[in-house]
């Protein structure tokens, strides 16, 4: 079986495989160039960009919790102008797709960002409407149905060619509702989940372990929750769903694909093993070979009975 | 160039009840580290603990790297059980390392606690040099023989007076300044240890117009600049301890 087809489509983007990197865990890609061949990735999602540079939160910004970590980076980033000048040229040299994650404090911020990025020839953006860290930031968009609908529609109107991915917040009680809103308002795809707001306390000092008090939980600890949400979303919408949350290896990635994700993003897993994405691509390939499945599309949504491949254990 | 690699545990032995010496041999060719650089070591391949832990290298020998680590929590608690021959996952070397000046400045190295690992990586490579080293108790002082052998002039203190002078390294620094007035204008300090110690040393240095550098620690997730988790406040804004650091000029750090 040399003719394995791993390619998937996310809106107008054609990815050579479904393995992407999660925003905020992969810098602007150069950080990983010593460890892996970036050209093998399905797509790279860069650190969230705002209109103006953001300084981020005071330390400590991260701490470890069982099977996971909390972060309150505070969306530190170089801002749109510096991104275009200093980071984009390197990304353009790569033979892989990249997606610019964006964040703002108002609809007009998101609109300006998407328009400038489209004008600069960027093919795809991911709207971070769910970051739990910044008090005035995305949280209100991602958890309020009317505001989310308005935000996505406005971005869609102002940037019509770009592939628009909406990254959903897990901080809602009804994921299918928000997935549907994202689809109906013009998103080409949805990605989920962002981190889950959480807290860790130092019992010796009686202080929170992060200076920001709360932070976003990521890593293997959130995987079962993410998987359930991806499954719910994938049953609800027709646009592609990108699964994120605690993916450490190929088995985790395959679980998400079987639950209905068309592609997956690796976040915290990159910190533990900077070669995780490549190991996952290789692992998916050998899984497909072992199962005698020649097209990755044949496992997507497999748990819903859509699987056309041979799934007996041979 | 930094790498993600596997290594074999050659020895892992207790120097005292809290501090261990780990020697590993990378299974592939890796970059030779420079003094002050560190590696990330994975304590366990289950997901708990999840992240690799940062450790300064102590010594490098032909295809061998040594570390000195104190037992603190879950990760180091597992590391102390690394059996000989175990294959472990590592990344590195990372960090900017100590800036070594090829002028006639005289290096004064200051270590507190396990900061001695990072400081010794530099100490052993210098010719004319001074060292101030402090720990809580005699039991926590390590590698004294090594320090004696490597030829510089050194001053040791313990908080409880169980070895050397009683007190803290900042008191020894004040003593050093008053007893070495003839050379003090040429001295440059390199320091590694607990944050309060570094803060105090940097204050004394600035009062006496002595230049210096501190190697900082912060919680780390990646070690190579991607997570932005290790940021510290500096006069140039937040900088990453793992990338722009770990070594910063005293004058740049906002304590
Ligand atoms: C650049 C650098 C070099 C270091 N070099 C040495 C060394 O040579 N010898 C030595 O004994 N120790 C060194 N440390 C400290 C060492 O990394 C911590 O003691 C160790 O991570 C504790 O892990 P644990 O699981 O036992 O503790 P836990 O408290 O269970 O750790 C929980 C989490 O906090 C992080 N953490 C806890 N304390 C520290 C700390 N002081 N610095 C950074 N992260 C921390 C851990 O990495 C882990 O993610 C260094 C730290 C840094 C940043
Ligand atoms: C240190 C860190 C920084 C992050 N920064 C961003 C960000 O800027 N924008 C964003 O949309 N998500 C951000 N995320 C969320 C991740 O992209 C991802 O959704 C989340 O971590 C869950 O995946 P994981 O368990 O694989 O890490 C960040 C996560 C971490 C751990
Ligand atoms: S530890 Fe991740 S950026 Fe420094």
PDB file of C-alpha atoms in Angstrom, chain A residues 24-27 31-32 34-35 47 55-69 73 76 219-220 248-249 268 270-275, chain B residues 1-4 42 47-53 74 91-92 94 195 218-222 224-233 237-240 243:
ATOM      1  CA  UNK A  24       0.535  29.397  21.113  1.00  0.00           C
ATOM      2  CA  UNK A  25       2.450  26.151  21.362  1.00  0.00           C
ATOM      3  CA  UNK A  26       4.487  26.419  18.184  1.00  0.00           C
ATOM      4  CA  UNK A  27       5.709  29.994  18.282  1.00  0.00           C
ATOM      5  CA  UNK A  31      11.365  27.631  17.154  1.00  0.00           C
ATOM      6  CA  UNK A  32      10.907  24.036  15.937  1.00  0.00           C
ATOM      7  CA  UNK A  34      16.022  22.572  14.747  1.00  0.00           C
ATOM      8  CA  UNK A  35      13.909  19.575  15.708  1.00  0.00           C
ATOM      9  CA  UNK A  47       0.805  32.198  17.953  1.00  0.00           C
ATOM     10  CA  UNK A  55       3.201  42.274  26.645  1.00  0.00           C
ATOM     11  CA  UNK A  56       1.583  39.306  28.380  1.00  0.00           C
ATOM     12  CA  UNK A  57       1.098  38.434  32.044  1.00  0.00           C
ATOM     13  CA  UNK A  58       3.584  38.595  34.922  1.00  0.00           C
ATOM     14  CA  UNK A  59       5.304  35.359  36.011  1.00  0.00           C
ATOM     15  CA  UNK A  60       4.757  32.665  37.053  1.00  0.00           C
ATOM     16  CA  UNK A  61       2.793  32.058  33.867  1.00  0.00           C
ATOM     17  CA  UNK A  62       2.713  28.273  33.821  1.00  0.00           C
ATOM     18  CA  UNK A  63       2.548  25.385  36.241  1.00  0.00           C
ATOM     19  CA  UNK A  64       2.150  21.682  35.922  1.00  0.00           C
ATOM     20  CA  UNK A  65      -0.929  19.806  37.150  1.00  0.00           C
ATOM     21  CA  UNK A  66      -1.600  16.053  36.978  1.00  0.00           C
ATOM     22  CA  UNK A  67      -1.381  15.020  33.292  1.00  0.00           C
ATOM     23  CA  UNK A  68      -1.604  18.633  32.223  1.00  0.00           C
ATOM     24  CA  UNK A  69      -0.492  22.196  32.690  1.00  0.00           C
ATOM     25  CA  UNK A  73       0.659  33.682  29.056  1.00  0.00           C
ATOM     26  CA  UNK A  76       1.876  37.940  24.514  1.00  0.00           C
ATOM     27  CA  UNK A 219      -2.657  18.431  27.906  1.00  0.00           C
ATOM     28  CA  UNK A 220      -3.797  14.808  28.337  1.00  0.00           C
ATOM     29  CA  UNK A 248       0.261  13.400  22.505  1.00  0.00           C
ATOM     30  CA  UNK A 249       0.612  10.569  19.998  1.00  0.00           C
ATOM     31  CA  UNK A 268       1.111  20.850  24.778  1.00  0.00           C
ATOM     32  CA  UNK A 270       5.010  19.701  21.331  1.00  0.00           C
ATOM     33  CA  UNK A 271       6.542  20.871  24.604  1.00  0.00           C
ATOM     34  CA  UNK A 272       6.969  17.348  25.924  1.00  0.00           C
ATOM     35  CA  UNK A 273       8.287  16.057  22.615  1.00  0.00           C
ATOM     36  CA  UNK A 274       9.196  18.656  19.992  1.00  0.00           C
ATOM     37  CA  UNK A 275       8.983  15.900  17.353  1.00  0.00           C
TER      38      UNK A 275
ATOM     39  CA  UNK B   1      22.114  23.285  17.574  1.00  0.00           C
ATOM     40  CA  UNK B   2      19.686  21.848  20.099  1.00  0.00           C
ATOM     41  CA  UNK B   3      18.326  18.363  19.709  1.00  0.00           C
ATOM     42  CA  UNK B   4      15.648  16.038  20.914  1.00  0.00           C
ATOM     43  CA  UNK B  42      11.987  13.716  31.082  1.00  0.00           C
ATOM     44  CA  UNK B  47       1.882  11.684  31.416  1.00  0.00           C
ATOM     45  CA  UNK B  48       2.241  12.360  35.113  1.00  0.00           C
ATOM     46  CA  UNK B  49       4.538  14.189  35.540  1.00  0.00           C
ATOM     47  CA  UNK B  50       4.023  15.524  32.050  1.00  0.00           C
ATOM     48  CA  UNK B  51       6.720  18.062  31.269  1.00  0.00           C
ATOM     49  CA  UNK B  52      10.466  17.655  31.047  1.00  0.00           C
ATOM     50  CA  UNK B  53      12.486  19.335  33.820  1.00  0.00           C
ATOM     51  CA  UNK B  74       7.417  14.534  41.706  1.00  0.00           C
ATOM     52  CA  UNK B  91      16.318  17.981  24.720  1.00  0.00           C
ATOM     53  CA  UNK B  92      19.044  20.575  24.615  1.00  0.00           C
ATOM     54  CA  UNK B  94      19.459  25.452  25.622  1.00  0.00           C
ATOM     55  CA  UNK B 195      16.247  34.445  43.463  1.00  0.00           C
ATOM     56  CA  UNK B 218      11.497  30.150  35.991  1.00  0.00           C
ATOM     57  CA  UNK B 219       8.951  27.385  35.479  1.00  0.00           C
ATOM     58  CA  UNK B 220       9.444  25.958  32.009  1.00  0.00           C
ATOM     59  CA  UNK B 221       7.260  23.936  29.702  1.00  0.00           C
ATOM     60  CA  UNK B 222       9.358  23.683  26.520  1.00  0.00           C
ATOM     61  CA  UNK B 224      13.288  26.287  23.598  1.00  0.00           C
ATOM     62  CA  UNK B 225      11.318  29.492  23.313  1.00  0.00           C
ATOM     63  CA  UNK B 226       7.941  28.274  22.103  1.00  0.00           C
ATOM     64  CA  UNK B 227       5.574  28.467  25.094  1.00  0.00           C
ATOM     65  CA  UNK B 228       6.479  31.921  26.491  1.00  0.00           C
ATOM     66  CA  UNK B 229       5.904  30.383  29.912  1.00  0.00           C
ATOM     67  CA  UNK B 230       9.302  31.278  31.348  1.00  0.00           C
ATOM     68  CA  UNK B 231       9.117  35.044  30.867  1.00  0.00           C
ATOM     69  CA  UNK B 232      10.779  37.356  33.376  1.00  0.00           C
ATOM     70  CA  UNK B 233      10.484  41.111  33.619  1.00  0.00           C
ATOM     71  CA  UNK B 237      10.170  44.041  28.605  1.00  0.00           C
ATOM     72  CA  UNK B 238       9.404  40.385  29.216  1.00  0.00           C
ATOM     73  CA  UNK B 239      12.172  38.083  28.033  1.00  0.00           C
ATOM     74  CA  UNK B 240      12.307  34.297  27.948  1.00  0.00           C
ATOM     75  CA  UNK B 243      16.076  31.747  25.114  1.00  0.00           C
TER      76      UNK B 243
END
